[in-house]
PDB file of C-alpha atoms in Angstrom:
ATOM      1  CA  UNK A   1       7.790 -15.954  -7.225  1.00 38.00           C
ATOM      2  CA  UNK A   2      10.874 -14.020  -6.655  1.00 43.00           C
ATOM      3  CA  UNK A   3      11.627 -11.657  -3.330  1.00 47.00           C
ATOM      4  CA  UNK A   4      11.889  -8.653  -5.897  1.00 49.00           C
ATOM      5  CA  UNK A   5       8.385  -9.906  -7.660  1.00 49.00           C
ATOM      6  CA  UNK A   6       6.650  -9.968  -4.445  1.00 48.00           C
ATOM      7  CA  UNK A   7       7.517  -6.734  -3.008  1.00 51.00           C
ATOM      8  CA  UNK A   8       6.549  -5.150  -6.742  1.00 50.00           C
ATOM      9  CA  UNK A   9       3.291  -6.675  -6.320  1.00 51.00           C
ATOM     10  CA  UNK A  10       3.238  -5.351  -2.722  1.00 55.00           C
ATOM     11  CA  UNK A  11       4.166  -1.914  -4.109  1.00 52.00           C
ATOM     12  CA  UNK A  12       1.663  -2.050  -6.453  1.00 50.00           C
ATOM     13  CA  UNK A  13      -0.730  -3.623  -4.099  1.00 50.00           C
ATOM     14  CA  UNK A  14      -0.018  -0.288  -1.887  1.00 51.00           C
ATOM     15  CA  UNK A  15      -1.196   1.732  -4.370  1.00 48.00           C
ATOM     16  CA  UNK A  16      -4.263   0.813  -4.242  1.00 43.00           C
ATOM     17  CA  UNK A  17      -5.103   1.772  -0.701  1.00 45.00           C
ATOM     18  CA  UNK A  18      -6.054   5.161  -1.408  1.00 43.00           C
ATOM     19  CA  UNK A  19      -7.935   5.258  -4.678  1.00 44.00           C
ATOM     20  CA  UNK A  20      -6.434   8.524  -5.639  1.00 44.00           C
ATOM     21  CA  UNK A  21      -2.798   6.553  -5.772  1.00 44.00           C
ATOM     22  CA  UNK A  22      -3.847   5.158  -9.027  1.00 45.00           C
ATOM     23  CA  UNK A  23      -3.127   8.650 -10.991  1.00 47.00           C
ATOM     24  CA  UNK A  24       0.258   9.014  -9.339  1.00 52.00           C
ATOM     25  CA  UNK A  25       2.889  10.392 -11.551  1.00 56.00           C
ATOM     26  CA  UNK A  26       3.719   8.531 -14.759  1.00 65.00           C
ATOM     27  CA  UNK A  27       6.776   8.923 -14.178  1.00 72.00           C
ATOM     28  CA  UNK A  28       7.073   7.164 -10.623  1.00 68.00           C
ATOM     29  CA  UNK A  29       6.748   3.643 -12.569  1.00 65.00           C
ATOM     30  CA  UNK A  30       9.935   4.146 -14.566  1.00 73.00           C
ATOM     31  CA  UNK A  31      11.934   4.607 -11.219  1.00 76.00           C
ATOM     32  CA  UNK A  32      14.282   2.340  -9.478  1.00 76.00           C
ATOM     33  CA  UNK A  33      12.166   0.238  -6.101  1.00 72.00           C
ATOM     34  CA  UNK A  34      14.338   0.794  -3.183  1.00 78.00           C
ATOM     35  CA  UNK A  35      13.411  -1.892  -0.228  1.00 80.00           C
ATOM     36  CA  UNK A  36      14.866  -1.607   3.105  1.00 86.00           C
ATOM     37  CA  UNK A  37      13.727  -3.658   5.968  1.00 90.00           C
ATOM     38  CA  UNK A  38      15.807  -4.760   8.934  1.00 93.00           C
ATOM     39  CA  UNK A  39      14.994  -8.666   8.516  1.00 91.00           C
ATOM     40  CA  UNK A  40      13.141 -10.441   5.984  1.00 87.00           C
ATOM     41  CA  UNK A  41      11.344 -14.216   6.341  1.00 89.00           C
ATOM     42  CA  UNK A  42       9.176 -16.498   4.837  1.00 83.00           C
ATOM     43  CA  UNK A  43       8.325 -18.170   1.616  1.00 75.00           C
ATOM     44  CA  UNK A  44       8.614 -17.116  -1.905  1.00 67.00           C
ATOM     45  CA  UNK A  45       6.035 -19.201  -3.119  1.00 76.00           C
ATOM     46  CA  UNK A  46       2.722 -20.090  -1.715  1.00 85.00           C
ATOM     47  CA  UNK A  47       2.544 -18.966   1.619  1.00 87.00           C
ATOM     48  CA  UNK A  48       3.647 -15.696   4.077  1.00 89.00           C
ATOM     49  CA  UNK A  49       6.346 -13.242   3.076  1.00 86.00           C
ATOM     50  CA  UNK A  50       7.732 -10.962   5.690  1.00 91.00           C
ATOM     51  CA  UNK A  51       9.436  -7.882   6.564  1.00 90.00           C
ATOM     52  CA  UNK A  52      10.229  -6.689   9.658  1.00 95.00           C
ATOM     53  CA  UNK A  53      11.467  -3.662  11.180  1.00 97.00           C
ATOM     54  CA  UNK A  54      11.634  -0.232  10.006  1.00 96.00           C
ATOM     55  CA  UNK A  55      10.478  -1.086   6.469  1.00 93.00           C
ATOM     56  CA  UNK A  56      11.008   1.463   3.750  1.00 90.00           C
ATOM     57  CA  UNK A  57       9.516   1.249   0.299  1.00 83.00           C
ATOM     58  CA  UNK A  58      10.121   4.386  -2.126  1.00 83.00           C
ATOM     59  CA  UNK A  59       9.790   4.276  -6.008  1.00 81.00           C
ATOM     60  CA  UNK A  60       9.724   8.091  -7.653  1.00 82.00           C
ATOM     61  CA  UNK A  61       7.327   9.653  -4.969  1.00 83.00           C
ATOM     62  CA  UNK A  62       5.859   6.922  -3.688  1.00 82.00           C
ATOM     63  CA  UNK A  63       6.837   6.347   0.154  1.00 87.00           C
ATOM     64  CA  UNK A  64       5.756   3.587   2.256  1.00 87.00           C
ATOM     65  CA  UNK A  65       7.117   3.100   5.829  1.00 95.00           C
ATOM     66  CA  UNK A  66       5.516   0.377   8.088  1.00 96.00           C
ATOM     67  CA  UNK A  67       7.116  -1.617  11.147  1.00 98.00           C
ATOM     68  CA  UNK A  68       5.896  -4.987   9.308  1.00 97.00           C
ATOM     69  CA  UNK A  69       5.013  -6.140   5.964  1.00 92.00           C
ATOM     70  CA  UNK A  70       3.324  -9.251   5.169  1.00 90.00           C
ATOM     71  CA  UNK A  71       2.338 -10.628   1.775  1.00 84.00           C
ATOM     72  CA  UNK A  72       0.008 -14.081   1.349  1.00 86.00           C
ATOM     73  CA  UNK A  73       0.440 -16.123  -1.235  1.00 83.00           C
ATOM     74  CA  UNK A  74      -2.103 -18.857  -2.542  1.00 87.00           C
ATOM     75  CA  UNK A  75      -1.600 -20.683  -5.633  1.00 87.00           C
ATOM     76  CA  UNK A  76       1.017 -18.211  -7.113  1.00 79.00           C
ATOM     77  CA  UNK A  77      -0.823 -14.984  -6.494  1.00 80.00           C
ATOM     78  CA  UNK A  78      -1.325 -12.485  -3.705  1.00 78.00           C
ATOM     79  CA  UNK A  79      -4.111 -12.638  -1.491  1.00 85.00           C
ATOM     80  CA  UNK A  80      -3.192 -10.634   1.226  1.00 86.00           C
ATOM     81  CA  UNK A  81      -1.023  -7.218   1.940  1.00 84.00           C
ATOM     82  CA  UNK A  82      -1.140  -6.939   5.565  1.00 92.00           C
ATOM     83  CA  UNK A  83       1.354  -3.094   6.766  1.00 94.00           C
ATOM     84  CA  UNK A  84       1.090  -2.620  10.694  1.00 97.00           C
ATOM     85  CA  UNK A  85       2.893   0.117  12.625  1.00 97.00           C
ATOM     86  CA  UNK A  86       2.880   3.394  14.699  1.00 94.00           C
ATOM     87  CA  UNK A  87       1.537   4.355  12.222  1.00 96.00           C
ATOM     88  CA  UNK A  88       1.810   2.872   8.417  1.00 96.00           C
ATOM     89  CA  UNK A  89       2.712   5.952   6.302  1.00 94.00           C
ATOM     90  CA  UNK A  90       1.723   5.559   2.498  1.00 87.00           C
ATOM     91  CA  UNK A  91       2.381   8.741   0.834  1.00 88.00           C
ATOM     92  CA  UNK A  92       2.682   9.678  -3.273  1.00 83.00           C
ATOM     93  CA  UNK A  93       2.214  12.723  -5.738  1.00 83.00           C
ATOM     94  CA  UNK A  94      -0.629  12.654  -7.893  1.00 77.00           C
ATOM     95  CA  UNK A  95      -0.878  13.963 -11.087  1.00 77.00           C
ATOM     96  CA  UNK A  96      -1.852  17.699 -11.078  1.00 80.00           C
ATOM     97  CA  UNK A  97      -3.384  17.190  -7.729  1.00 80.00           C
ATOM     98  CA  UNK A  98      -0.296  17.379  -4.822  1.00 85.00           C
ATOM     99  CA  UNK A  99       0.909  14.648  -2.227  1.00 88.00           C
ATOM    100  CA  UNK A 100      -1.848  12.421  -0.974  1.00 84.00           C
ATOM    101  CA  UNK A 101      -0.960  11.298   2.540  1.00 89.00           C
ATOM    102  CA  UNK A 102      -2.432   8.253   4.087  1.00 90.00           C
ATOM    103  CA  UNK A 103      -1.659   6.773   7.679  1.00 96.00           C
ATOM    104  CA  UNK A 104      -3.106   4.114  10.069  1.00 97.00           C
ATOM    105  CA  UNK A 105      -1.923   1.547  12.636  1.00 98.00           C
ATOM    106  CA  UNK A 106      -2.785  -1.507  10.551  1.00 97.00           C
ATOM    107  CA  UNK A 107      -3.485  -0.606   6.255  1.00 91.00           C
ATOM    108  CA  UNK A 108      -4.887  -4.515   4.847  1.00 90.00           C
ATOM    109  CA  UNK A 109      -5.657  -5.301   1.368  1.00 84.00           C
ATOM    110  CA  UNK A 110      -7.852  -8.590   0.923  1.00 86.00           C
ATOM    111  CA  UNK A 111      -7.425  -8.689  -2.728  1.00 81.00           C
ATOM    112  CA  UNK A 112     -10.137 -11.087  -3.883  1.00 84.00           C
ATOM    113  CA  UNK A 113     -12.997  -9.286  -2.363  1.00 87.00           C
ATOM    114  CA  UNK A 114     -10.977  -5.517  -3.313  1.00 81.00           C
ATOM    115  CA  UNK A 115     -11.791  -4.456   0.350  1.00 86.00           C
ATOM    116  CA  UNK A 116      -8.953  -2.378   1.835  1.00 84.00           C
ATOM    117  CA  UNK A 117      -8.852  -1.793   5.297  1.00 92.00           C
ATOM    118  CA  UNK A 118      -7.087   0.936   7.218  1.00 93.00           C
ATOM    119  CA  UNK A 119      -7.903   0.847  10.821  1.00 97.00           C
ATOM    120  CA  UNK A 120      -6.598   2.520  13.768  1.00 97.00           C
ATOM    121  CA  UNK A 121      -6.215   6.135  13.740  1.00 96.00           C
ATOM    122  CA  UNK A 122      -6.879   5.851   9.887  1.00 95.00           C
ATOM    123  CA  UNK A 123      -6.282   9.473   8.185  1.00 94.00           C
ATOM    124  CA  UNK A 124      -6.084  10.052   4.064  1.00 88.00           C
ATOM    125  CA  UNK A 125      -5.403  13.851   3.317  1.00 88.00           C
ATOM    126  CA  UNK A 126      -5.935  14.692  -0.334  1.00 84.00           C
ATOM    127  CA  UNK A 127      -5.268  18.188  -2.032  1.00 87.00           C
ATOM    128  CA  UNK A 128      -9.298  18.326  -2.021  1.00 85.00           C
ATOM    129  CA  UNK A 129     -10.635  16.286   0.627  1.00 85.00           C
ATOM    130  CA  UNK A 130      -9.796  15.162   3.790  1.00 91.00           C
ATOM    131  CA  UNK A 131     -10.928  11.473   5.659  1.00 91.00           C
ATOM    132  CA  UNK A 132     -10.390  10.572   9.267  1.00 93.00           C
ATOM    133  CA  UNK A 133     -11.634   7.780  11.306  1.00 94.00           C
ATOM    134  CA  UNK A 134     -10.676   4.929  13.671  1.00 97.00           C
ATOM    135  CA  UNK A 135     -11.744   2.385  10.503  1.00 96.00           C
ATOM    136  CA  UNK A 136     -11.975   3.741   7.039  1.00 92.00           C
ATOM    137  CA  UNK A 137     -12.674   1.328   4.390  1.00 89.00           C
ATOM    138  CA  UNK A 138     -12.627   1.285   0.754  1.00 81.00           C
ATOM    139  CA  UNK A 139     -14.202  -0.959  -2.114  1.00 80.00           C
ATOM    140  CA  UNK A 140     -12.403  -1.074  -4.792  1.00 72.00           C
ATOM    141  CA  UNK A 141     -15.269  -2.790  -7.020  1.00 76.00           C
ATOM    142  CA  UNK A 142     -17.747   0.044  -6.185  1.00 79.00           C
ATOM    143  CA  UNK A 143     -14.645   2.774  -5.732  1.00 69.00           C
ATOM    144  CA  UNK A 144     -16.638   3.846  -2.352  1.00 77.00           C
ATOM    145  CA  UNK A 145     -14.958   5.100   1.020  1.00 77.00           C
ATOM    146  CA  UNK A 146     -17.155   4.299   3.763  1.00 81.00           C
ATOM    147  CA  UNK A 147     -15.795   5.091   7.951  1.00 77.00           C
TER     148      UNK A 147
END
C-alpha cells in the first residue's frame, strides 16, 4: 500500500467518526487531499504508519488537524486509525445541514468491530444536536451514540 493510499483510507476512515460525515458534500470527494505533517514514519505495508506533528488533512470541507496520526495495517488492510492531540479537530459540511464539528484528545477507529472512540473532552456539534462527554462512543453496525 502506497503513503497516498493509506492516508485516503485514513481520510475516509475519518469520516466515519461522526456518523453525520457520511452525507458530506458530494462534491468534497472530487477535491484534491492536501497532507501536511511535520515528519512521517513507518511501514507501508503491514504494520504502523505515522504522522507526527501538526498534522493537517483537508479535502473540499473536510478538515482534520491532530498532533499524531497512526494507521495499522494487518494483512493489507486497515485495522486501526488512532488521531491524538490537544484536541483532534475533525470538521466537514454536510449536505443541507451546516458544518458538523467534532473534537477530542484521542478520536480511535477499531475498524473490524466499527466501534469509534473519541475520548477526552469528546464534543460533536451538529446543526441539530449537540453531544458532549469525557468518552462518547459510536457503533457503526447499530449507528448508535452512546457517552
Amino acid at each position: 500500500m502506497q503513503l497516498r493510499e493509506l492516508i485516503i483510507s485514513l481520510l475516509l476512515l475519518l469520516a466515519l467518526c461522526c456518523p453525520t460525515l457520511l452525507y458530506a458534500l458530494e462534491s468534497d470527494r472530487q477535491q484534491q487531499l492536501l497532507v501536511n505533517a511535520d515528519s512521517t514514519e513507518g511501514t507501508l505495508g503491514d504494520g504502523t504508519a505515522i504522522l507526527r506533528g501538526n498534522v493537517e488533512i483537508r479535502q473540499g470541507s473536510l478538515l482534520v488537524k491532530a498532533d499524531v496520526a497512526e494507521v495499522e495495517n494487518a494483512d493489507g488492510r486497515v485495522r486501526l486509525v488512532l488521531l491524538t492531540g490537544k484536541p483532534v479537530l475533525l470538521q466537514q459540511e454536510i449536505e443541507n445541514e451546516g458544518l458538523v464539528t467534532a473534537t477530542a484528545n484521542t478520536i480511535s477507529y477499531q475498524v473490524v468491530t466499527g466501534m469509534v472512540t473519541l475520548s477526552g473532552s469528546a464534543d460533536v456539534n451538529h446543526p441539530q444536536y449537540h453531544i458532549s462527554g469525557e468518552v462518547l462512543t459510536y457503533d457503526m453496525n447499530l449507528q448508535r451514540f452512546q457517552g
